[in-house]
mmCIF file of C-alpha atoms in Angstrom:
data_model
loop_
_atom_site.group_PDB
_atom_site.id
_atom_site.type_symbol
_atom_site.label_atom_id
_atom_site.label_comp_id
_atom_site.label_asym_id
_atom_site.label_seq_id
_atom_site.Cartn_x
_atom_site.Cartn_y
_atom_site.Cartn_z
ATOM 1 C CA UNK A 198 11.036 -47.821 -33.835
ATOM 2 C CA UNK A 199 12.784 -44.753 -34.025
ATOM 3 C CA UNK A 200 9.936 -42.298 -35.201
ATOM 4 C CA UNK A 201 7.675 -43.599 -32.520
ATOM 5 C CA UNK A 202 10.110 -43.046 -29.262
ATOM 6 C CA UNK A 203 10.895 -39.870 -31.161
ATOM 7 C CA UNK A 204 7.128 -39.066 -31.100
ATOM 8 C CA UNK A 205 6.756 -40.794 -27.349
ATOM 9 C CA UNK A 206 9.591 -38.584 -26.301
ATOM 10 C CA UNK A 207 7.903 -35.457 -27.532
ATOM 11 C CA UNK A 208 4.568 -36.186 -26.095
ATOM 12 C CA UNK A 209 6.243 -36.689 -23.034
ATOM 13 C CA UNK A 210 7.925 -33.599 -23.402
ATOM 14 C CA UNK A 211 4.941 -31.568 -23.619
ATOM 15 C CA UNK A 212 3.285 -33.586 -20.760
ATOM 16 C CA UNK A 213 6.391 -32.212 -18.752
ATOM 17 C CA UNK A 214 6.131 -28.745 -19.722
ATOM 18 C CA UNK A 215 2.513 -28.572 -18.957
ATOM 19 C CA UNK A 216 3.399 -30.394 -15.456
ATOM 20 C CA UNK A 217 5.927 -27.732 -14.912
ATOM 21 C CA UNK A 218 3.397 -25.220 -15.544
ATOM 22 C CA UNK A 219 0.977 -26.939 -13.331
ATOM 23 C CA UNK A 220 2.882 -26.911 -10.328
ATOM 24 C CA UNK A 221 3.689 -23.163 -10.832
ATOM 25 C CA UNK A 222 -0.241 -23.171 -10.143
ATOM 26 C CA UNK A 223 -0.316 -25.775 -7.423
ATOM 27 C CA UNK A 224 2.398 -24.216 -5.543
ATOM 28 C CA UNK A 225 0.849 -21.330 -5.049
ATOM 29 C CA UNK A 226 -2.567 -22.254 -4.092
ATOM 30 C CA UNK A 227 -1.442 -25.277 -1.933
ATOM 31 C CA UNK A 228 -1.510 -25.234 2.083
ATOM 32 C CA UNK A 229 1.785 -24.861 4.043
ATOM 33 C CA UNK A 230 2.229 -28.758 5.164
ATOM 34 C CA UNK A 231 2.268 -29.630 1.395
ATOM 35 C CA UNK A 232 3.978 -27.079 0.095
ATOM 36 C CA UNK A 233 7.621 -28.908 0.042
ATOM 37 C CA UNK A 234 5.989 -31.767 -1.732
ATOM 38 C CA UNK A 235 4.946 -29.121 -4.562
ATOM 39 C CA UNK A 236 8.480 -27.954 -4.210
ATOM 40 C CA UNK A 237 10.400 -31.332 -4.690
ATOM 41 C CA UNK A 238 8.082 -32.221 -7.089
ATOM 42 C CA UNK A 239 7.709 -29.151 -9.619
ATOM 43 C CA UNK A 240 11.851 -29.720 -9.451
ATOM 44 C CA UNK A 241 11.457 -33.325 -10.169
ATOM 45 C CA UNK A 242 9.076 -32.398 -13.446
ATOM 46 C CA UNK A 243 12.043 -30.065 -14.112
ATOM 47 C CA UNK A 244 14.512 -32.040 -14.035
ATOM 48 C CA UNK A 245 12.821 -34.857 -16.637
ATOM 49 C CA UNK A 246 11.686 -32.138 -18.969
ATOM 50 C CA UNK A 247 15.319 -31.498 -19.473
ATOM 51 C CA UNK A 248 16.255 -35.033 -19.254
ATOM 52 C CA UNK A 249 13.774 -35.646 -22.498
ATOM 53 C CA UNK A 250 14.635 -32.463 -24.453
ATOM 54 C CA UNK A 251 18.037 -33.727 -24.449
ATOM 55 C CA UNK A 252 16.339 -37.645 -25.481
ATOM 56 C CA UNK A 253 14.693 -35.716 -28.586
ATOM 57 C CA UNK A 254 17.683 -34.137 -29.880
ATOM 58 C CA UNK A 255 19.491 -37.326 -29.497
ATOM 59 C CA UNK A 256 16.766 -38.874 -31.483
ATOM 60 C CA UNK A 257 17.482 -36.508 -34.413
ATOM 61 C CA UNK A 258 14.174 -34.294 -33.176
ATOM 62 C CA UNK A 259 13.848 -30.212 -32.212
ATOM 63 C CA UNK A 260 12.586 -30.201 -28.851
ATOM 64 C CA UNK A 261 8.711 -28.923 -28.637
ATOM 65 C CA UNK A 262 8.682 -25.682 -26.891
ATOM 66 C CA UNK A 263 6.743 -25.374 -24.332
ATOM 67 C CA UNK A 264 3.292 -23.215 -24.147
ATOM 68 C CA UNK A 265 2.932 -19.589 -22.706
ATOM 69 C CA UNK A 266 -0.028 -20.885 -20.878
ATOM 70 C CA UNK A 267 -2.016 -24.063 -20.325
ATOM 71 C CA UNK A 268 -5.683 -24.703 -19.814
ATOM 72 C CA UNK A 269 -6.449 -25.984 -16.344
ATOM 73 C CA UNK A 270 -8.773 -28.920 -16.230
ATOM 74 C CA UNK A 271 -10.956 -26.965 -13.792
ATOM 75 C CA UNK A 272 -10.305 -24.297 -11.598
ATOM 76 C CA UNK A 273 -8.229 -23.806 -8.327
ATOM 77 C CA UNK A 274 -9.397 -21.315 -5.808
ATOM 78 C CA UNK A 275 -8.199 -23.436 -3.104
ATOM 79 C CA UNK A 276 -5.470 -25.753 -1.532
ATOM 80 C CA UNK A 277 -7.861 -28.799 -1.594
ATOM 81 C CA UNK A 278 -8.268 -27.921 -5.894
ATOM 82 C CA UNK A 279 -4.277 -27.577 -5.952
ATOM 83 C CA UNK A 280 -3.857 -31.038 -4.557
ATOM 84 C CA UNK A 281 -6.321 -32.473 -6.947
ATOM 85 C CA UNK A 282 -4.675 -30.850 -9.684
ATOM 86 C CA UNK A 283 -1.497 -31.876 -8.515
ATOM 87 C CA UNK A 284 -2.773 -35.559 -8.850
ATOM 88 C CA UNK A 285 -4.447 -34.767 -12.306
ATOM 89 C CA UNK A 286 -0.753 -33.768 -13.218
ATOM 90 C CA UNK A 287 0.657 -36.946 -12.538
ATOM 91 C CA UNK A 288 -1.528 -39.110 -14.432
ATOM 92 C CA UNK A 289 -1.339 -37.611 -17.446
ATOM 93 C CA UNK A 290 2.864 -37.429 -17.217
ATOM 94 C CA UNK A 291 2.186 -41.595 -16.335
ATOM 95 C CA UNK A 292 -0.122 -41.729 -18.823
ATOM 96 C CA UNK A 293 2.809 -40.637 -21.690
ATOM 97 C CA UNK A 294 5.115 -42.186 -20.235
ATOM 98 C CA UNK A 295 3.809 -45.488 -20.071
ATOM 99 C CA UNK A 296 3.561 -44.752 -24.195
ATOM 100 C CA UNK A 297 7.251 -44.296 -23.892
ATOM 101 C CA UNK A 298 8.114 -47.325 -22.760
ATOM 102 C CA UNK A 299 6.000 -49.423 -25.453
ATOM 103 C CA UNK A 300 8.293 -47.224 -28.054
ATOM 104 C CA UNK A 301 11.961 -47.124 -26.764
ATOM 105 C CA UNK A 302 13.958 -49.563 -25.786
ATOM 106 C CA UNK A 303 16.795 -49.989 -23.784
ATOM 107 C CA UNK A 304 17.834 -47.391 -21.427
ATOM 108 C CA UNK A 305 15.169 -45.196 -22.371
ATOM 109 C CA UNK A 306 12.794 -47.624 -22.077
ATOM 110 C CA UNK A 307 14.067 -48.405 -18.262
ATOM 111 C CA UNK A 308 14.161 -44.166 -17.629
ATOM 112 C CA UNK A 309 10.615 -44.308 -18.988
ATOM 113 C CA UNK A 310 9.630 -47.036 -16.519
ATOM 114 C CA UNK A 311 11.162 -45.281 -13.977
ATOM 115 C CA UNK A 312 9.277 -41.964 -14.246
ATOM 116 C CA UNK A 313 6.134 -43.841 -14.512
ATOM 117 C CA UNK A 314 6.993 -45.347 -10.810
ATOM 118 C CA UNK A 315 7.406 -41.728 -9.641
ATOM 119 C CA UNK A 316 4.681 -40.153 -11.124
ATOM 120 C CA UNK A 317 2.366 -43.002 -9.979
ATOM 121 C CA UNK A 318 4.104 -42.484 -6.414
ATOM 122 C CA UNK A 319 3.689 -39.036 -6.191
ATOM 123 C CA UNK A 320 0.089 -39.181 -7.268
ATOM 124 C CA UNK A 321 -1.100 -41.522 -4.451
ATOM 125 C CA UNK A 322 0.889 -39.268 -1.820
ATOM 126 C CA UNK A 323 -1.513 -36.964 -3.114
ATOM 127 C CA UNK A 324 -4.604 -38.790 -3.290
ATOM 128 C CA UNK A 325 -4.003 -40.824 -0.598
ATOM 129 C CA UNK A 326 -5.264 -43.479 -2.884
ATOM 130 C CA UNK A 327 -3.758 -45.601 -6.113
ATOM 131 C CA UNK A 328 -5.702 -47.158 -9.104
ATOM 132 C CA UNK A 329 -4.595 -50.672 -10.378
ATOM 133 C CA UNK A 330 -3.125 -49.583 -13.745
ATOM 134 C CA UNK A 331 -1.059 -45.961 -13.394
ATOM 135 C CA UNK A 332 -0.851 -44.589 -16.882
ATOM 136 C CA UNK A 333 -3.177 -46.767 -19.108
ATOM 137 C CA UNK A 334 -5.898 -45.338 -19.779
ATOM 138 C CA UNK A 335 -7.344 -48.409 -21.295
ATOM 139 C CA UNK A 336 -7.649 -50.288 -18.387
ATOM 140 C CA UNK A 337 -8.621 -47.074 -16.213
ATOM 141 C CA UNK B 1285 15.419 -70.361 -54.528
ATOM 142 C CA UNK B 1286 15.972 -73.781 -53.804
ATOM 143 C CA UNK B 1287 14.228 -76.354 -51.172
ATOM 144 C CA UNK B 1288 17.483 -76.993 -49.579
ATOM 145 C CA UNK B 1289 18.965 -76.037 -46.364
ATOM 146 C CA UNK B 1290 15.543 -76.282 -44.247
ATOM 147 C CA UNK B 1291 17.542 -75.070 -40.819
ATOM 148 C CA UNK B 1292 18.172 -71.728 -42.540
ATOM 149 C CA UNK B 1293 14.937 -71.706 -44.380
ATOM 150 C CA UNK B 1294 12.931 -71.813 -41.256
ATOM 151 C CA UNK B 1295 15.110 -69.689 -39.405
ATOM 152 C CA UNK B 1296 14.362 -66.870 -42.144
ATOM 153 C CA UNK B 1297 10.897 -68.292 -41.838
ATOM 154 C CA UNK B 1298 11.243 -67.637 -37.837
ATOM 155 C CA UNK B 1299 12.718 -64.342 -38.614
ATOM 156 C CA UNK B 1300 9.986 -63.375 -41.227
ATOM 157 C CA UNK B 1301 7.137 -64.031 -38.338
ATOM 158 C CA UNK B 1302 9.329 -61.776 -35.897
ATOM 159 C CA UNK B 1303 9.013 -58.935 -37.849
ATOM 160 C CA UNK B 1304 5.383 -59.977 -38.258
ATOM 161 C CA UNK B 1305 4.237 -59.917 -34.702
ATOM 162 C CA UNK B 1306 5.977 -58.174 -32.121
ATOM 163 C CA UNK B 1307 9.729 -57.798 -31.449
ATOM 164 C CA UNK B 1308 11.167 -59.583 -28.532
ATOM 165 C CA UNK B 1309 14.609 -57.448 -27.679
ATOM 166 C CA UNK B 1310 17.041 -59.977 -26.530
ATOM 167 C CA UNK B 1311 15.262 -63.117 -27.218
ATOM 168 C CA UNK B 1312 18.146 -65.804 -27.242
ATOM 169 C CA UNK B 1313 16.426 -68.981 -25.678
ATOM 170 C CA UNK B 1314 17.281 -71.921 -27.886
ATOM 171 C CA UNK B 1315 14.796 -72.689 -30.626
ATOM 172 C CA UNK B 1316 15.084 -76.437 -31.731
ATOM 173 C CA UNK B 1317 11.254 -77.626 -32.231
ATOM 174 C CA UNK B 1318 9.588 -76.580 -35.394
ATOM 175 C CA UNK B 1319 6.275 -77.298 -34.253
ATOM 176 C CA UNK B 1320 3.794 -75.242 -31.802
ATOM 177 C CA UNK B 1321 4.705 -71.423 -30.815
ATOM 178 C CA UNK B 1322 7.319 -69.756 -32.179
ATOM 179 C CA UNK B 1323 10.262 -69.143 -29.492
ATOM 180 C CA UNK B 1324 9.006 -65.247 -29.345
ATOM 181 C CA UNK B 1325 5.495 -66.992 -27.987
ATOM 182 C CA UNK B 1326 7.662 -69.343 -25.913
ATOM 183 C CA UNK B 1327 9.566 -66.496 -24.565
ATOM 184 C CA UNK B 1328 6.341 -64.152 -24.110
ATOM 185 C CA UNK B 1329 4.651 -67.045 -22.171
ATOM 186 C CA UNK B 1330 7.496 -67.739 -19.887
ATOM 187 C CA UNK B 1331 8.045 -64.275 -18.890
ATOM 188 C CA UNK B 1332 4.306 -63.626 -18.279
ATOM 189 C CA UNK B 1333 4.064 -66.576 -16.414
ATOM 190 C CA UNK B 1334 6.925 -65.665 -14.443
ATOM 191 C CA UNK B 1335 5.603 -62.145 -14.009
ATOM 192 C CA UNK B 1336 2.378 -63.248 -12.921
ATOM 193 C CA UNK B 1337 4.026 -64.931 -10.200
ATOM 194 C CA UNK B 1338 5.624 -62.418 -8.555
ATOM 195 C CA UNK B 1339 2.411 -60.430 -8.538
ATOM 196 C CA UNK B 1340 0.914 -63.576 -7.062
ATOM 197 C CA UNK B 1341 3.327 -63.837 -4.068
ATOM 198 C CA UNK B 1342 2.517 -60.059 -3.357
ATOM 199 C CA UNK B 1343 -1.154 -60.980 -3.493
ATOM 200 C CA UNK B 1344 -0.700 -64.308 -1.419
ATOM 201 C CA UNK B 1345 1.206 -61.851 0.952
ATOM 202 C CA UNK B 1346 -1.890 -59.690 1.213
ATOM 203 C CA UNK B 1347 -4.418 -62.562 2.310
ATOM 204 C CA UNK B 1348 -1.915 -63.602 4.772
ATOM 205 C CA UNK B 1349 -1.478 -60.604 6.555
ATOM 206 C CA UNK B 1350 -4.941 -60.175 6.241
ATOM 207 C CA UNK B 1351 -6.304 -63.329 7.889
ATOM 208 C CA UNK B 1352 -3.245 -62.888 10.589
ATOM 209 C CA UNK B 1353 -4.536 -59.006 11.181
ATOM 210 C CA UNK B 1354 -8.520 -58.780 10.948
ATOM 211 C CA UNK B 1355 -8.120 -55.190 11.955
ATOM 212 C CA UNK B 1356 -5.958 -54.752 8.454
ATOM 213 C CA UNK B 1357 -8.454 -56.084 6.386
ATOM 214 C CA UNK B 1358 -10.355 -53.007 5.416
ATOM 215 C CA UNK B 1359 -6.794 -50.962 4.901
ATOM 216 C CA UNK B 1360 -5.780 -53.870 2.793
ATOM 217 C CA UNK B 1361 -8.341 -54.678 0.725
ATOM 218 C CA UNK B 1362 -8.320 -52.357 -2.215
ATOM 219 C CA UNK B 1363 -4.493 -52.899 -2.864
ATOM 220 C CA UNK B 1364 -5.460 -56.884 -2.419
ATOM 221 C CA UNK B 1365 -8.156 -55.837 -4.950
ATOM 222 C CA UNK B 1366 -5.164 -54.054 -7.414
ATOM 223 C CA UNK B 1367 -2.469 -56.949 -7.114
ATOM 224 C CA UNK B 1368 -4.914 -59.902 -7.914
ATOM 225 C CA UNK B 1369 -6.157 -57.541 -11.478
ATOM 226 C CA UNK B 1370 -2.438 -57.206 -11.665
ATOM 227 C CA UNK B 1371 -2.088 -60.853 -11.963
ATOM 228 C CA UNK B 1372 -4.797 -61.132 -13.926
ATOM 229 C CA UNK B 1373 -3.776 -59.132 -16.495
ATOM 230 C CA UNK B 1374 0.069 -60.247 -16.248
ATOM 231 C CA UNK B 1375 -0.889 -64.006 -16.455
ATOM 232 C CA UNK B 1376 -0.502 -66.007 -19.721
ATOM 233 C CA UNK B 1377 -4.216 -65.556 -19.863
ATOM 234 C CA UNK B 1378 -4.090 -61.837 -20.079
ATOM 235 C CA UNK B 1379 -4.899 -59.688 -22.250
ATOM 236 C CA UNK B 1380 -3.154 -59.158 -24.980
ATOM 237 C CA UNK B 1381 -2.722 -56.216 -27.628
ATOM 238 C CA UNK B 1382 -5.463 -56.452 -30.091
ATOM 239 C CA UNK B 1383 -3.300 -56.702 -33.693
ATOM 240 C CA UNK B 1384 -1.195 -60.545 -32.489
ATOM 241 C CA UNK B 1385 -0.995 -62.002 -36.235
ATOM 242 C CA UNK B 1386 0.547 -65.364 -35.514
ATOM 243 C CA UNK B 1387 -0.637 -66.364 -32.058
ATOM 244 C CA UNK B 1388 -2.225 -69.751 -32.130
ATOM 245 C CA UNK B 1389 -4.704 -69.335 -29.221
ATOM 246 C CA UNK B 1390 -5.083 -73.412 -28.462
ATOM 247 C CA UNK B 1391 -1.263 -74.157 -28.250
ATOM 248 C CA UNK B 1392 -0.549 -73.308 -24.719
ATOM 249 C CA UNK B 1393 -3.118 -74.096 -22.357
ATOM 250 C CA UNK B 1394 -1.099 -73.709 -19.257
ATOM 251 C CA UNK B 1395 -3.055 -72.933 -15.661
ATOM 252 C CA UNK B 1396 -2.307 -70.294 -13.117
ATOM 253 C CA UNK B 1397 1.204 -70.125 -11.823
ATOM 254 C CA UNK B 1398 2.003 -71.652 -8.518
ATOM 255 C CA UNK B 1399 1.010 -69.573 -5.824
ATOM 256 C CA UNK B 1400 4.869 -69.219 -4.239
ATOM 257 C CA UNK B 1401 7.182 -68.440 -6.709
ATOM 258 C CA UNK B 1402 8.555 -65.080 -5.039
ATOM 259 C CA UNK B 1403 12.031 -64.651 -6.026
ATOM 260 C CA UNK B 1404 12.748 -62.815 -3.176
ATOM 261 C CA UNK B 1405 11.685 -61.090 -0.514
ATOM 262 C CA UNK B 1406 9.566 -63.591 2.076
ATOM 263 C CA UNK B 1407 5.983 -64.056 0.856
ATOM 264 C CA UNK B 1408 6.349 -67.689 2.791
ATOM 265 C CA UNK B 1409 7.908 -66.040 6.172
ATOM 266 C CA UNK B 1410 5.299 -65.918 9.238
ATOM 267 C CA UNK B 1411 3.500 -62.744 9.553
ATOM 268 C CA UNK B 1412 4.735 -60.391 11.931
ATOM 269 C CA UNK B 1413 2.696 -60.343 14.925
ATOM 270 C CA UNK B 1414 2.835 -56.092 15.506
ATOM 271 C CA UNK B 1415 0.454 -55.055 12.710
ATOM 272 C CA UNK B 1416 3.068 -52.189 11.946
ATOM 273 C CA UNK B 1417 5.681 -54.823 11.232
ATOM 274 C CA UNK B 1418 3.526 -56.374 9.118
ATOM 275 C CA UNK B 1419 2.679 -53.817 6.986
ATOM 276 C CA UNK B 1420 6.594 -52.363 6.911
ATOM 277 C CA UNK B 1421 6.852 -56.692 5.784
ATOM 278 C CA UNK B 1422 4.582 -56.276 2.588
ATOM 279 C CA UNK B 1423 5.410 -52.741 1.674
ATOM 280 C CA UNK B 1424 8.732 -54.342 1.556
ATOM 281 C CA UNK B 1425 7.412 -57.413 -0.683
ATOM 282 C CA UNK B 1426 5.687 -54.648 -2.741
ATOM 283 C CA UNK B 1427 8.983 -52.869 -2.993
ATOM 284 C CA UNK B 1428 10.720 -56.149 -4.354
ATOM 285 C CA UNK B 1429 7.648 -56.598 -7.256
ATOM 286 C CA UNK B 1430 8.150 -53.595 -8.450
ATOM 287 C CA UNK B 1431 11.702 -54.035 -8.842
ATOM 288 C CA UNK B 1432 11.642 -57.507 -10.260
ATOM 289 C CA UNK B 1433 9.059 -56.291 -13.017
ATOM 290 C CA UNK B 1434 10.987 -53.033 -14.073
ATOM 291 C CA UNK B 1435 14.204 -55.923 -14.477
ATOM 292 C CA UNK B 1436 11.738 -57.488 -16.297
ATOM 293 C CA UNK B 1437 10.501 -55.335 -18.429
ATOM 294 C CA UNK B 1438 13.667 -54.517 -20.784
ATOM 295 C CA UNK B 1439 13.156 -58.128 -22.547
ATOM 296 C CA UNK B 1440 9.645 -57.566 -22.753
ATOM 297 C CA UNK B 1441 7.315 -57.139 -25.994
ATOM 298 C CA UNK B 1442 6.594 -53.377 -26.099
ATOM 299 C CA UNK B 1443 2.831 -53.808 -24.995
ATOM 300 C CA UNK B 1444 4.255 -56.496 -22.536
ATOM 301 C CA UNK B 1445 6.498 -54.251 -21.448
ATOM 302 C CA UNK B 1446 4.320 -50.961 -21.162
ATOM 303 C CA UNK B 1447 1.725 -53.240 -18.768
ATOM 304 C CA UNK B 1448 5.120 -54.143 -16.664
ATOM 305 C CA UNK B 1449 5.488 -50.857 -15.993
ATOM 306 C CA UNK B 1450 2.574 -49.795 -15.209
ATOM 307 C CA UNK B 1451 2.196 -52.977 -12.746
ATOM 308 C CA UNK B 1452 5.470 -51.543 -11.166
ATOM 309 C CA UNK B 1453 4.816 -48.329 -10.791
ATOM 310 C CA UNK B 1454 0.874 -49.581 -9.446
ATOM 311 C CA UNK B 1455 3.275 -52.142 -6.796
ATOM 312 C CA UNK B 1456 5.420 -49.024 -5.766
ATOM 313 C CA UNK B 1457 2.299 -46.922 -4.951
ATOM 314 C CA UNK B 1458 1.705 -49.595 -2.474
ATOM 315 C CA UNK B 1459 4.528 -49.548 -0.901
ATOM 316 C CA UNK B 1460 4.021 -45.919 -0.400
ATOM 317 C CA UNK B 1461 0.479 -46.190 1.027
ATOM 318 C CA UNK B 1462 1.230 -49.597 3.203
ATOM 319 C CA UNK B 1463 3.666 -47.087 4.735
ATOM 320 C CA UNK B 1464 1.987 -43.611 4.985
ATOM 321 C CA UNK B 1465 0.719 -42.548 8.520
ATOM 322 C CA UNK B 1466 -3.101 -43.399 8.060
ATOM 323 C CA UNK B 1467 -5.285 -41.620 10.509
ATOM 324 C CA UNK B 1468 -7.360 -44.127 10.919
ATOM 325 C CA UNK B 1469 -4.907 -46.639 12.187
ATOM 326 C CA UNK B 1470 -4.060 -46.897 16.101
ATOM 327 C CA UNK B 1471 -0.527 -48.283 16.361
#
């Protein structure tokens, strides 16, 4: 049980720090009337990237370092490409987490859930749409 | 090893098939029978059919405020179209992960859950006659199942509990987009 929410908690990890990155991207391409959103979210990616480097130490694990760069899924000239990035950013952080909470229990398991909900939140502010399952992929 | 002592033989016997299939954190419901599913099936099937149920209230909540606001319908449809795979997939009926050793798949034959089994919020209340009242009403309700199945979900077999969440976080979404400005809508 252990080595699994130890490896959950570092995928999520590096989910987070290419999130982080992301929304270094989106927030400067996006327009003006979303730009707070970018703001309170690139925080909120912030804030659970430290929250899990903290779960992988505690799980006897070294924190995976984040990358210099990441490889956008496609590129973003524009505010309309930021947004859609912005969603692509959320799914995949749902898409680890929802692995997390299959491998922890207990309060990790229930912090797990609970960045699912936001992640799935934020990416149907952005979309303006949901899908049925938020982070498996399986049933995408 | 003697034949003596059956309680505590099939208790490590219980015990041996828990390790086997998949953990149930928590799992104290009595066990007396020693026939049919073990209690971790027991417990599995009385959570999902309890879980399925509160997805079904939500859904039941969607066709009423549906057949009460015609001019809703379209809005509501594709989040009417989410909750009923949610309870689908939540039921005991559901899928289930692939690798179940010990599930005996003719023991429990049970049906659908009752359609009303809400534990709270008001999936039986009237619908609000101000269309904006009744969509503030279900985003509420949706509110409510996603909170009941993230409780939920810390008892839960992992792959139980990893489709919980995801049917919370899907139920939270709509209470987000029940309640986002749409431009389409007139109110």
């Amino acid at each position: 049980m252990t080595t699994a929410a130890l490896d959950a908690a570092q995928a999520a990890l590096a989910a987070e720090h290419a999130a982080v990155y992301g929304y270094g991207v989106v927030g400067g391409r996006v327009g003006q009337d979303r730009r707070g959103e970018a703001t309170a979210a690139h925080a909120a990616h912030r804030a659970r990237r430290d929250a899990l480097a903290r779960t992988v130490r505690d799980l006897g694990g070294e924190p995976a370092a984040s990358a210099a760069a990441y490889a956008l899924p496609f590129a973003v000239p524009d505010a309309a490409a930021a947004v859609r990035l912005a969603a692509r950013l959320e799914d995949r952080v749902a898409g680890v987490y929802s692995d997390l909470v299959r491998a922890a229990e207990g309060p990790l398991r229930r912090e797990a859930a609970g960045a699912l909900r936001e992640a799935a939140v934020r990416a149907v502010r952005w979309r303006g749409g949901g899908v049925a399952f938020p982070g498996l992929a399986e049933r995408a | 090893m003697g034949r003596r002592g059956t309680t505590r033989r099939r208790v490590l016997i219980a015990a041996g098939a828990l390790g086997a299939a998949a953990p149930l954190a928590g799992c104290t419901a009595g066990s007396g029978e020693d026939t049919g599913p073990s209690a971790e099936e027991r417990a599995e099937d009385t959570l999902r059919r309890r879980s399925a149920a509160v997805s079904t209230a939500l859904l039941s909540r969607y066709d009423a405020v549906a057949a009460a606001h015609p001019g809703l319908a379209d809005r509501l449809a594709p989040l009417r179209a989410e909750a009923a795979a949610h309870t689908a997939a939540l039921g005991p009926e559901g899928t289930r992960p692939p690798a179940s050793p010990s599930s005996s798949p003719s023991v429990s034959g049970s049906r659908a859950p009752a359609t009303q089994a809400g534990p709270s919020g008001s999936p039986g209340a009237p619908v609000p006659a101000d269309p904006a009242a009744a969509l503030k009403d279900l985003a509420a309700l949706a509110t409510t199942t996603a909170d009941t199945h993230a409780r939920a979900l810390g008892a839960a077999a992992p792959e139980y509990a990893r489709l919980l969440a995801s049917v919370a976080a899907a139920s939270a979404a709509h209470a987000c987009l029940l309640t986002a400005a749409k431009p389409g809508t007139a109110s």
